[in-house]
Amino acid sequence: MVSQFCTWAVDRIYRNAVNLNSFWMQKVVGIELDIQGDVEFSRSPVVICNHQSWFDIPLVQDIVTRDGPIVKFLVKREIIWIPIIGWICLALNFPRLYRNKGGATRENDFSIIQKASKEHGDESGALLIFPEGTRFTEAKKQKQNVGYDHLVRPRSGGLKMIQNFVSADTPLVDITIDYHQSNVNILRCLHGDPRKITITLKQYVFSEIDNVEDWLNRRWSEKDKLLSKGAR
């Protein structure tokens, strides 16, 4: 009973924080969100998204949690020490990764992703991953030299592992965020720059995907073309 109440209370705190962020973005700062695509978020989808700024997270939370489940995402272990944000991540049992390059910590991270994948669907919540694993910058793009203009290379390992353990009918929602400018900065976003952000939604089902790596590479090529159409 106590556990259920705590889960309910944290869920309400999370949703109220998302609503406050959304109100600030759209009503106070005046950011216009242009939503392309119509997705009905289920109880426990997996969500992937291109990554350009920490501002991506409140945007995804607004899109998903407004009429759907709360968003759980993979976080660095150090985040739990940040007041309020870290406490919420800890209370909601967000998967906490080491994110180091050593072999042992990498194996630990895969074990954590595996556990989160197995448990996904047991309770309501959208599992968010950024396949690129890092925020986009021009320097990273040039270093990788993979042919994308607005993205860096997606990594398929995490999504492959998730596919192995979730139900085949689990929805996979692909979100493309277009800020219509390069070198996005969260501080500028919090002050309303840019004024318009385009968010494109597409929905798939894991049973439709035979080869995760090939599918992800195709999606990233399509995303890059979509982002190239936006005025920058």
mmCIF file of N, CA, C and O in Angstrom, residues 142-197:
data_model
loop_
_atom_site.group_PDB
_atom_site.id
_atom_site.type_symbol
_atom_site.label_atom_id
_atom_site.label_comp_id
_atom_site.label_asym_id
_atom_site.label_seq_id
_atom_site.Cartn_x
_atom_site.Cartn_y
_atom_site.Cartn_z
ATOM 1 N N GLN A 142 32.055 16.004 -38.209
ATOM 2 C CA GLN A 142 33.234 15.991 -39.075
ATOM 3 C C GLN A 142 34.206 14.880 -38.686
ATOM 4 O O GLN A 142 34.824 14.244 -39.542
ATOM 5 N N LYS A 143 34.302 14.617 -37.399
ATOM 6 C CA LYS A 143 35.205 13.561 -36.931
ATOM 7 C C LYS A 143 34.729 12.193 -37.407
ATOM 8 O O LYS A 143 35.533 11.348 -37.804
ATOM 9 N N GLN A 144 33.426 11.963 -37.375
ATOM 10 C CA GLN A 144 32.893 10.666 -37.798
ATOM 11 C C GLN A 144 32.880 10.520 -39.316
ATOM 12 O O GLN A 144 33.086 9.427 -39.831
ATOM 13 N N ASN A 145 32.606 11.627 -40.017
ATOM 14 C CA ASN A 145 32.612 11.614 -41.490
ATOM 15 C C ASN A 145 31.747 10.479 -42.037
ATOM 16 O O ASN A 145 32.193 9.639 -42.818
ATOM 17 N N VAL A 146 30.464 10.457 -41.614
ATOM 18 C CA VAL A 146 29.565 9.379 -42.031
ATOM 19 C C VAL A 146 28.552 9.816 -43.085
ATOM 20 O O VAL A 146 27.692 9.043 -43.489
ATOM 21 N N GLY A 147 28.635 11.069 -43.522
ATOM 22 C CA GLY A 147 27.769 11.510 -44.608
ATOM 23 C C GLY A 147 26.482 12.186 -44.197
ATOM 24 O O GLY A 147 25.690 12.600 -45.050
ATOM 25 N N TYR A 148 26.219 12.311 -42.879
ATOM 26 C CA TYR A 148 25.035 13.034 -42.430
ATOM 27 C C TYR A 148 25.371 14.522 -42.294
ATOM 28 O O TYR A 148 26.483 14.886 -41.899
ATOM 29 N N ASP A 149 24.397 15.370 -42.593
ATOM 30 C CA ASP A 149 24.605 16.814 -42.443
ATOM 31 C C ASP A 149 24.180 17.318 -41.068
ATOM 32 O O ASP A 149 24.729 18.296 -40.575
ATOM 33 N N HIS A 150 23.196 16.652 -40.463
ATOM 34 C CA HIS A 150 22.624 17.170 -39.210
ATOM 35 C C HIS A 150 22.584 16.133 -38.089
ATOM 36 O O HIS A 150 21.947 16.364 -37.056
ATOM 37 N N LEU A 151 23.246 15.015 -38.289
ATOM 38 C CA LEU A 151 23.206 13.934 -37.314
ATOM 39 C C LEU A 151 24.578 13.295 -37.194
ATOM 40 O O LEU A 151 25.426 13.451 -38.067
ATOM 41 N N VAL A 152 24.782 12.570 -36.090
ATOM 42 C CA VAL A 152 25.965 11.716 -35.980
ATOM 43 C C VAL A 152 25.495 10.268 -36.039
ATOM 44 O O VAL A 152 24.296 9.970 -36.004
ATOM 45 N N ARG A 153 26.414 9.342 -36.127
ATOM 46 C CA ARG A 153 26.100 7.937 -36.355
ATOM 47 C C ARG A 153 25.258 7.343 -35.221
ATOM 48 O O ARG A 153 25.598 7.479 -34.044
ATOM 49 N N PRO A 154 24.169 6.667 -35.550
ATOM 50 C CA PRO A 154 23.385 5.986 -34.513
ATOM 51 C C PRO A 154 24.048 4.662 -34.126
ATOM 52 O O PRO A 154 24.646 3.985 -34.967
ATOM 53 N N ARG A 155 23.936 4.309 -32.873
ATOM 54 C CA ARG A 155 24.466 3.040 -32.386
ATOM 55 C C ARG A 155 23.301 2.091 -32.161
ATOM 56 O O ARG A 155 22.320 2.441 -31.495
ATOM 57 N N SER A 156 23.411 0.898 -32.686
ATOM 58 C CA SER A 156 22.271 -0.023 -32.672
ATOM 59 C C SER A 156 22.263 -0.987 -31.490
ATOM 60 O O SER A 156 21.269 -1.675 -31.255
ATOM 61 N N GLY A 157 23.365 -1.045 -30.715
ATOM 62 C CA GLY A 157 23.493 -2.056 -29.663
ATOM 63 C C GLY A 157 22.373 -2.038 -28.643
ATOM 64 O O GLY A 157 21.797 -3.081 -28.311
ATOM 65 N N GLY A 158 22.052 -0.848 -28.125
ATOM 66 C CA GLY A 158 21.009 -0.748 -27.104
ATOM 67 C C GLY A 158 19.647 -1.150 -27.633
ATOM 68 O O GLY A 158 18.892 -1.869 -26.971
ATOM 69 N N LEU A 159 19.321 -0.698 -28.856
ATOM 70 C CA LEU A 159 18.020 -1.017 -29.441
ATOM 71 C C LEU A 159 17.911 -2.500 -29.776
ATOM 72 O O LEU A 159 16.843 -3.098 -29.642
ATOM 73 N N LYS A 160 19.027 -3.102 -30.206
ATOM 74 C CA LYS A 160 19.028 -4.553 -30.464
ATOM 75 C C LYS A 160 18.692 -5.312 -29.185
ATOM 76 O O LYS A 160 17.905 -6.268 -29.200
ATOM 77 N N MET A 161 19.311 -4.912 -28.083
ATOM 78 C CA MET A 161 19.085 -5.606 -26.822
ATOM 79 C C MET A 161 17.642 -5.448 -26.367
ATOM 80 O O MET A 161 17.012 -6.408 -25.897
ATOM 81 N N ILE A 162 17.102 -4.235 -26.553
ATOM 82 C CA ILE A 162 15.714 -3.992 -26.175
ATOM 83 C C ILE A 162 14.787 -4.884 -26.989
ATOM 84 O O ILE A 162 13.858 -5.495 -26.454
ATOM 85 N N GLN A 163 15.045 -4.983 -28.306
ATOM 86 C CA GLN A 163 14.207 -5.818 -29.153
ATOM 87 C C GLN A 163 14.212 -7.278 -28.705
ATOM 88 O O GLN A 163 13.203 -7.979 -28.808
ATOM 89 N N ASN A 164 15.335 -7.752 -28.177
ATOM 90 C CA ASN A 164 15.452 -9.144 -27.756
ATOM 91 C C ASN A 164 14.571 -9.489 -26.562
ATOM 92 O O ASN A 164 14.239 -10.665 -26.355
ATOM 93 N N PHE A 165 14.201 -8.466 -25.783
ATOM 94 C CA PHE A 165 13.518 -8.761 -24.524
ATOM 95 C C PHE A 165 12.107 -8.207 -24.424
ATOM 96 O O PHE A 165 11.334 -8.663 -23.573
ATOM 97 N N VAL A 166 11.742 -7.223 -25.246
ATOM 98 C CA VAL A 166 10.376 -6.712 -25.170
ATOM 99 C C VAL A 166 9.462 -7.548 -26.055
ATOM 100 O O VAL A 166 9.915 -8.292 -26.930
ATOM 101 N N SER A 167 8.170 -7.410 -25.842
ATOM 102 C CA SER A 167 7.195 -8.117 -26.663
ATOM 103 C C SER A 167 7.277 -7.637 -28.114
ATOM 104 O O SER A 167 7.565 -6.461 -28.369
ATOM 105 N N ALA A 168 7.034 -8.545 -29.059
ATOM 106 C CA ALA A 168 7.142 -8.203 -30.484
ATOM 107 C C ALA A 168 6.152 -7.134 -30.900
ATOM 108 O O ALA A 168 6.383 -6.401 -31.874
ATOM 109 N N ASP A 169 5.032 -6.995 -30.166
ATOM 110 C CA ASP A 169 4.038 -5.986 -30.528
ATOM 111 C C ASP A 169 4.249 -4.659 -29.796
ATOM 112 O O ASP A 169 3.392 -3.779 -29.824
ATOM 113 N N THR A 170 5.409 -4.500 -29.146
ATOM 114 C CA THR A 170 5.725 -3.240 -28.467
ATOM 115 C C THR A 170 5.884 -2.116 -29.491
ATOM 116 O O THR A 170 6.656 -2.240 -30.439
ATOM 117 N N PRO A 171 5.177 -0.991 -29.319
ATOM 118 C CA PRO A 171 5.315 0.127 -30.246
ATOM 119 C C PRO A 171 6.688 0.786 -30.118
ATOM 120 O O PRO A 171 7.237 0.893 -29.019
ATOM 121 N N LEU A 172 7.233 1.207 -31.257
ATOM 122 C CA LEU A 172 8.495 1.947 -31.299
ATOM 123 C C LEU A 172 8.202 3.291 -31.955
ATOM 124 O O LEU A 172 7.857 3.351 -33.139
ATOM 125 N N VAL A 173 8.292 4.353 -31.186
ATOM 126 C CA VAL A 173 7.984 5.701 -31.678
ATOM 127 C C VAL A 173 9.282 6.425 -31.995
ATOM 128 O O VAL A 173 10.168 6.524 -31.142
ATOM 129 N N ASP A 174 9.384 6.916 -33.212
ATOM 130 C CA ASP A 174 10.574 7.650 -33.661
ATOM 131 C C ASP A 174 10.242 9.140 -33.697
ATOM 132 O O ASP A 174 9.310 9.560 -34.381
ATOM 133 N N ILE A 175 11.011 9.931 -32.947
ATOM 134 C CA ILE A 175 10.801 11.377 -32.872
ATOM 135 C C ILE A 175 11.982 12.096 -33.518
ATOM 136 O O ILE A 175 13.140 11.797 -33.210
ATOM 137 N N THR A 176 11.672 13.016 -34.412
ATOM 138 C CA THR A 176 12.702 13.858 -35.021
ATOM 139 C C THR A 176 12.468 15.298 -34.580
ATOM 140 O O THR A 176 11.400 15.861 -34.831
ATOM 141 N N ILE A 177 13.445 15.875 -33.902
ATOM 142 C CA ILE A 177 13.344 17.262 -33.429
ATOM 143 C C ILE A 177 14.162 18.159 -34.345
ATOM 144 O O ILE A 177 15.347 17.921 -34.562
ATOM 145 N N ASP A 178 13.532 19.195 -34.869
ATOM 146 C CA ASP A 178 14.200 20.151 -35.747
ATOM 147 C C ASP A 178 14.100 21.544 -35.130
ATOM 148 O O ASP A 178 13.017 22.124 -35.069
ATOM 149 N N TYR A 179 15.236 22.063 -34.668
ATOM 150 C CA TYR A 179 15.274 23.396 -34.070
ATOM 151 C C TYR A 179 15.411 24.496 -35.132
ATOM 152 O O TYR A 179 15.393 25.684 -34.791
ATOM 153 N N HIS A 180 15.614 24.107 -36.370
ATOM 154 C CA HIS A 180 15.784 25.055 -37.486
ATOM 155 C C HIS A 180 17.005 25.950 -37.301
ATOM 156 O O HIS A 180 17.038 27.079 -37.795
ATOM 157 N N GLN A 181 17.971 25.468 -36.577
ATOM 158 C CA GLN A 181 19.238 26.168 -36.444
ATOM 159 C C GLN A 181 20.288 25.184 -35.936
ATOM 160 O O GLN A 181 19.953 24.155 -35.357
ATOM 161 N N SER A 182 21.539 25.496 -36.188
ATOM 162 C CA SER A 182 22.623 24.637 -35.717
ATOM 163 C C SER A 182 23.136 25.133 -34.370
ATOM 164 O O SER A 182 22.781 26.225 -33.917
ATOM 165 N N ASN A 183 23.964 24.317 -33.733
ATOM 166 C CA ASN A 183 24.558 24.673 -32.438
ATOM 167 C C ASN A 183 23.501 25.102 -31.421
ATOM 168 O O ASN A 183 23.551 26.192 -30.850
ATOM 169 N N VAL A 184 22.543 24.218 -31.211
ATOM 170 C CA VAL A 184 21.447 24.507 -30.279
ATOM 171 C C VAL A 184 21.989 24.601 -28.858
ATOM 172 O O VAL A 184 22.817 23.793 -28.441
ATOM 173 N N ASN A 185 21.509 25.577 -28.118
ATOM 174 C CA ASN A 185 21.967 25.817 -26.755
ATOM 175 C C ASN A 185 20.769 25.846 -25.824
ATOM 176 O O ASN A 185 19.805 26.583 -26.066
ATOM 177 N N ILE A 186 20.803 25.051 -24.748
ATOM 178 C CA ILE A 186 19.648 24.957 -23.866
ATOM 179 C C ILE A 186 19.310 26.297 -23.200
ATOM 180 O O ILE A 186 18.136 26.620 -22.996
ATOM 181 N N LEU A 187 20.322 27.111 -22.912
ATOM 182 C CA LEU A 187 20.059 28.405 -22.290
ATOM 183 C C LEU A 187 19.294 29.321 -23.235
ATOM 184 O O LEU A 187 18.371 30.032 -22.825
ATOM 185 N N ARG A 188 19.659 29.287 -24.529
ATOM 186 C CA ARG A 188 18.922 30.087 -25.510
ATOM 187 C C ARG A 188 17.496 29.565 -25.659
ATOM 188 O O ARG A 188 16.545 30.341 -25.797
ATOM 189 N N CYS A 189 17.351 28.232 -25.633
ATOM 190 C CA CYS A 189 16.012 27.642 -25.736
ATOM 191 C C CYS A 189 15.121 28.091 -24.582
ATOM 192 O O CYS A 189 13.936 28.379 -24.767
ATOM 193 N N LEU A 190 15.688 28.157 -23.392
ATOM 194 C CA LEU A 190 14.921 28.577 -22.219
ATOM 195 C C LEU A 190 14.486 30.040 -22.303
ATOM 196 O O LEU A 190 13.589 30.470 -21.576
ATOM 197 N N HIS A 191 15.130 30.784 -23.203
ATOM 198 C CA HIS A 191 14.754 32.192 -23.414
ATOM 199 C C HIS A 191 14.019 32.390 -24.737
ATOM 200 O O HIS A 191 13.866 33.523 -25.204
ATOM 201 N N GLY A 192 13.575 31.278 -25.346
ATOM 202 C CA GLY A 192 12.742 31.385 -26.529
ATOM 203 C C GLY A 192 13.463 31.463 -27.849
ATOM 204 O O GLY A 192 12.923 31.995 -28.822
ATOM 205 N N ASP A 193 14.680 30.962 -27.927
ATOM 206 C CA ASP A 193 15.431 30.952 -29.179
ATOM 207 C C ASP A 193 15.870 29.514 -29.469
ATOM 208 O O ASP A 193 16.712 28.978 -28.741
ATOM 209 N N PRO A 194 15.257 28.866 -30.454
ATOM 210 C CA PRO A 194 14.412 29.398 -31.533
ATOM 211 C C PRO A 194 12.949 29.549 -31.112
ATOM 212 O O PRO A 194 12.524 28.958 -30.109
ATOM 213 N N ARG A 195 12.199 30.305 -31.887
ATOM 214 C CA ARG A 195 10.787 30.523 -31.602
ATOM 215 C C ARG A 195 9.923 29.354 -32.056
ATOM 216 O O ARG A 195 8.855 29.121 -31.498
ATOM 217 N N LYS A 196 10.380 28.646 -33.086
ATOM 218 C CA LYS A 196 9.595 27.531 -33.618
ATOM 219 C C LYS A 196 10.439 26.267 -33.660
ATOM 220 O O LYS A 196 11.579 26.287 -34.114
ATOM 221 N N ILE A 197 9.868 25.180 -33.162
ATOM 222 C CA ILE A 197 10.527 23.873 -33.186
ATOM 223 C C ILE A 197 9.565 22.878 -33.834
ATOM 224 O O ILE A 197 8.402 22.784 -33.438
#
